[in-house]
Amino acid sequence: MAPATLQGAARAGAAPALEDPGARTPHESPDEWSPTPEELAAVRTTVARLRAAYPSVDAATVEATVAAAYDSFRQARIRKYVPILAERRSRKALGAGSTPDPVRDGP
């Protein structure tokens, strides 16, 4: 490759891209990170969807499951896909102990 095409490689230690507002800077520890407003809204939406999909599961259990799923992605540097990954992990955990509503969740 020509040296001109490797200009991005020199930025490896630079701050995260602006299009990912939840990304951490390289010197920020996981304990200092807090969720963005978009992620908080995604958590509320996920809880609402899963409470509707698993009506036989206690609401507190659904909320705890979603919180644990999001917490498992706490150290993710790229935050864009965390909501969908956390929802999938929550559905898998809730599905292990309950039968989802096929009308809402599909076949």
mmCIF file of C-alpha atoms in Angstrom:
data_model
loop_
_atom_site.group_PDB
_atom_site.id
_atom_site.type_symbol
_atom_site.label_atom_id
_atom_site.label_comp_id
_atom_site.label_asym_id
_atom_site.label_seq_id
_atom_site.Cartn_x
_atom_site.Cartn_y
_atom_site.Cartn_z
ATOM 1 C CA MET A 1 0.000 0.000 0.000
ATOM 2 C CA ALA A 2 1.048 3.518 -0.634
ATOM 3 C CA PRO A 3 1.951 5.524 2.494
ATOM 4 C CA ALA A 4 -0.870 7.979 1.756
ATOM 5 C CA THR A 5 -3.464 5.228 2.328
ATOM 6 C CA LEU A 6 -2.088 4.465 5.791
ATOM 7 C CA GLN A 7 -2.799 7.895 7.259
ATOM 8 C CA GLY A 8 -5.609 6.487 9.396
ATOM 9 C CA ALA A 9 -3.239 3.985 11.003
ATOM 10 C CA ALA A 10 -1.367 6.799 12.742
ATOM 11 C CA ARG A 11 -4.582 7.768 14.536
ATOM 12 C CA ALA A 12 -4.925 4.450 16.378
ATOM 13 C CA GLY A 13 -4.497 6.122 19.774
ATOM 14 C CA ALA A 14 -6.752 9.081 18.964
ATOM 15 C CA ALA A 15 -10.099 9.840 20.596
ATOM 16 C CA PRO A 16 -13.173 7.903 19.415
ATOM 17 C CA ALA A 17 -15.156 9.037 16.410
ATOM 18 C CA LEU A 18 -17.816 11.679 16.999
ATOM 19 C CA GLU A 19 -20.581 9.519 15.516
ATOM 20 C CA ASP A 20 -20.377 7.193 18.536
ATOM 21 C CA PRO A 21 -21.214 9.462 21.491
ATOM 22 C CA GLY A 22 -21.082 6.574 23.962
ATOM 23 C CA ALA A 23 -17.530 5.548 23.053
ATOM 24 C CA ARG A 24 -14.897 5.979 25.720
ATOM 25 C CA THR A 25 -11.616 7.743 25.314
ATOM 26 C CA PRO A 26 -8.541 5.491 25.620
ATOM 27 C CA HIS A 27 -7.666 6.830 29.101
ATOM 28 C CA GLU A 28 -11.199 6.541 30.525
ATOM 29 C CA SER A 29 -11.719 3.604 32.873
ATOM 30 C CA PRO A 30 -14.873 1.452 32.712
ATOM 31 C CA ASP A 31 -15.914 2.734 36.152
ATOM 32 C CA GLU A 32 -16.017 6.332 34.879
ATOM 33 C CA TRP A 33 -18.326 5.494 31.970
ATOM 34 C CA SER A 34 -22.021 6.252 32.239
ATOM 35 C CA PRO A 35 -24.777 5.458 29.727
ATOM 36 C CA THR A 36 -25.831 8.045 27.190
ATOM 37 C CA PRO A 37 -29.427 9.321 27.137
ATOM 38 C CA GLU A 38 -29.966 7.222 24.011
ATOM 39 C CA GLU A 39 -28.836 4.085 25.845
ATOM 40 C CA LEU A 40 -31.093 4.846 28.801
ATOM 41 C CA ALA A 41 -34.026 5.210 26.404
ATOM 42 C CA ALA A 42 -33.045 1.919 24.758
ATOM 43 C CA VAL A 43 -33.031 0.190 28.161
ATOM 44 C CA ARG A 44 -36.555 1.467 28.915
ATOM 45 C CA THR A 45 -37.771 0.385 25.468
ATOM 46 C CA THR A 46 -36.175 -3.049 25.826
ATOM 47 C CA VAL A 47 -37.758 -3.569 29.242
ATOM 48 C CA ALA A 48 -41.178 -2.573 27.895
ATOM 49 C CA ARG A 49 -40.862 -4.905 24.886
ATOM 50 C CA LEU A 50 -39.709 -7.844 26.962
ATOM 51 C CA ARG A 51 -42.367 -7.337 29.618
ATOM 52 C CA ALA A 52 -44.950 -7.551 26.832
ATOM 53 C CA ALA A 53 -43.253 -10.571 25.250
ATOM 54 C CA TYR A 54 -42.908 -12.463 28.547
ATOM 55 C CA PRO A 55 -46.051 -11.606 30.548
ATOM 56 C CA SER A 56 -45.597 -14.604 32.868
ATOM 57 C CA VAL A 57 -42.211 -13.292 34.051
ATOM 58 C CA ASP A 58 -42.183 -10.860 36.956
ATOM 59 C CA ALA A 59 -41.435 -7.237 35.933
ATOM 60 C CA ALA A 60 -38.551 -7.023 38.411
ATOM 61 C CA THR A 61 -36.995 -10.123 36.856
ATOM 62 C CA VAL A 62 -37.246 -8.623 33.366
ATOM 63 C CA GLU A 63 -35.669 -5.368 34.562
ATOM 64 C CA ALA A 64 -32.857 -7.214 36.358
ATOM 65 C CA THR A 65 -32.208 -9.390 33.304
ATOM 66 C CA VAL A 66 -31.989 -6.372 30.999
ATOM 67 C CA ALA A 67 -29.760 -4.511 33.470
ATOM 68 C CA ALA A 68 -27.421 -7.513 33.692
ATOM 69 C CA ALA A 69 -27.311 -7.809 29.900
ATOM 70 C CA TYR A 70 -26.406 -4.134 29.485
ATOM 71 C CA ASP A 71 -23.857 -4.379 32.283
ATOM 72 C CA SER A 72 -22.148 -7.266 30.485
ATOM 73 C CA PHE A 73 -21.362 -4.817 27.649
ATOM 74 C CA ARG A 74 -20.063 -2.099 30.009
ATOM 75 C CA GLN A 75 -16.521 -2.300 28.614
ATOM 76 C CA ALA A 76 -17.561 -2.291 24.950
ATOM 77 C CA ARG A 77 -15.648 0.448 23.176
ATOM 78 C CA ILE A 78 -18.128 0.737 20.313
ATOM 79 C CA ARG A 79 -21.574 1.371 21.801
ATOM 80 C CA LYS A 80 -23.685 1.430 18.638
ATOM 81 C CA TYR A 81 -24.817 -2.213 18.787
ATOM 82 C CA VAL A 82 -25.042 -2.614 22.565
ATOM 83 C CA PRO A 83 -28.857 -2.159 22.699
ATOM 84 C CA ILE A 84 -29.597 -4.955 20.208
ATOM 85 C CA LEU A 85 -26.970 -7.259 21.700
ATOM 86 C CA ALA A 86 -28.315 -6.668 25.209
ATOM 87 C CA GLU A 87 -31.884 -7.304 24.050
ATOM 88 C CA ARG A 88 -30.873 -10.575 22.383
ATOM 89 C CA ARG A 89 -29.014 -11.684 25.511
ATOM 90 C CA SER A 90 -32.028 -10.757 27.658
ATOM 91 C CA ARG A 91 -34.434 -12.656 25.390
ATOM 92 C CA LYS A 92 -32.215 -15.722 25.549
ATOM 93 C CA ALA A 93 -32.051 -15.573 29.341
ATOM 94 C CA LEU A 94 -35.775 -14.971 29.740
ATOM 95 C CA GLY A 95 -36.621 -17.627 27.156
ATOM 96 C CA ALA A 96 -34.753 -20.229 29.156
ATOM 97 C CA GLY A 97 -37.271 -19.876 31.967
ATOM 98 C CA SER A 98 -40.460 -18.857 30.156
ATOM 99 C CA THR A 99 -42.417 -19.348 26.966
ATOM 100 C CA PRO A 100 -42.708 -16.135 24.907
ATOM 101 C CA ASP A 101 -45.972 -15.020 23.339
ATOM 102 C CA PRO A 102 -45.799 -16.269 19.678
ATOM 103 C CA VAL A 103 -48.177 -13.521 18.518
ATOM 104 C CA ARG A 104 -45.773 -10.814 19.638
ATOM 105 C CA ASP A 105 -42.473 -12.608 19.015
ATOM 106 C CA GLY A 106 -43.303 -14.417 15.803
ATOM 107 C CA PRO A 107 -42.734 -18.086 15.005
#
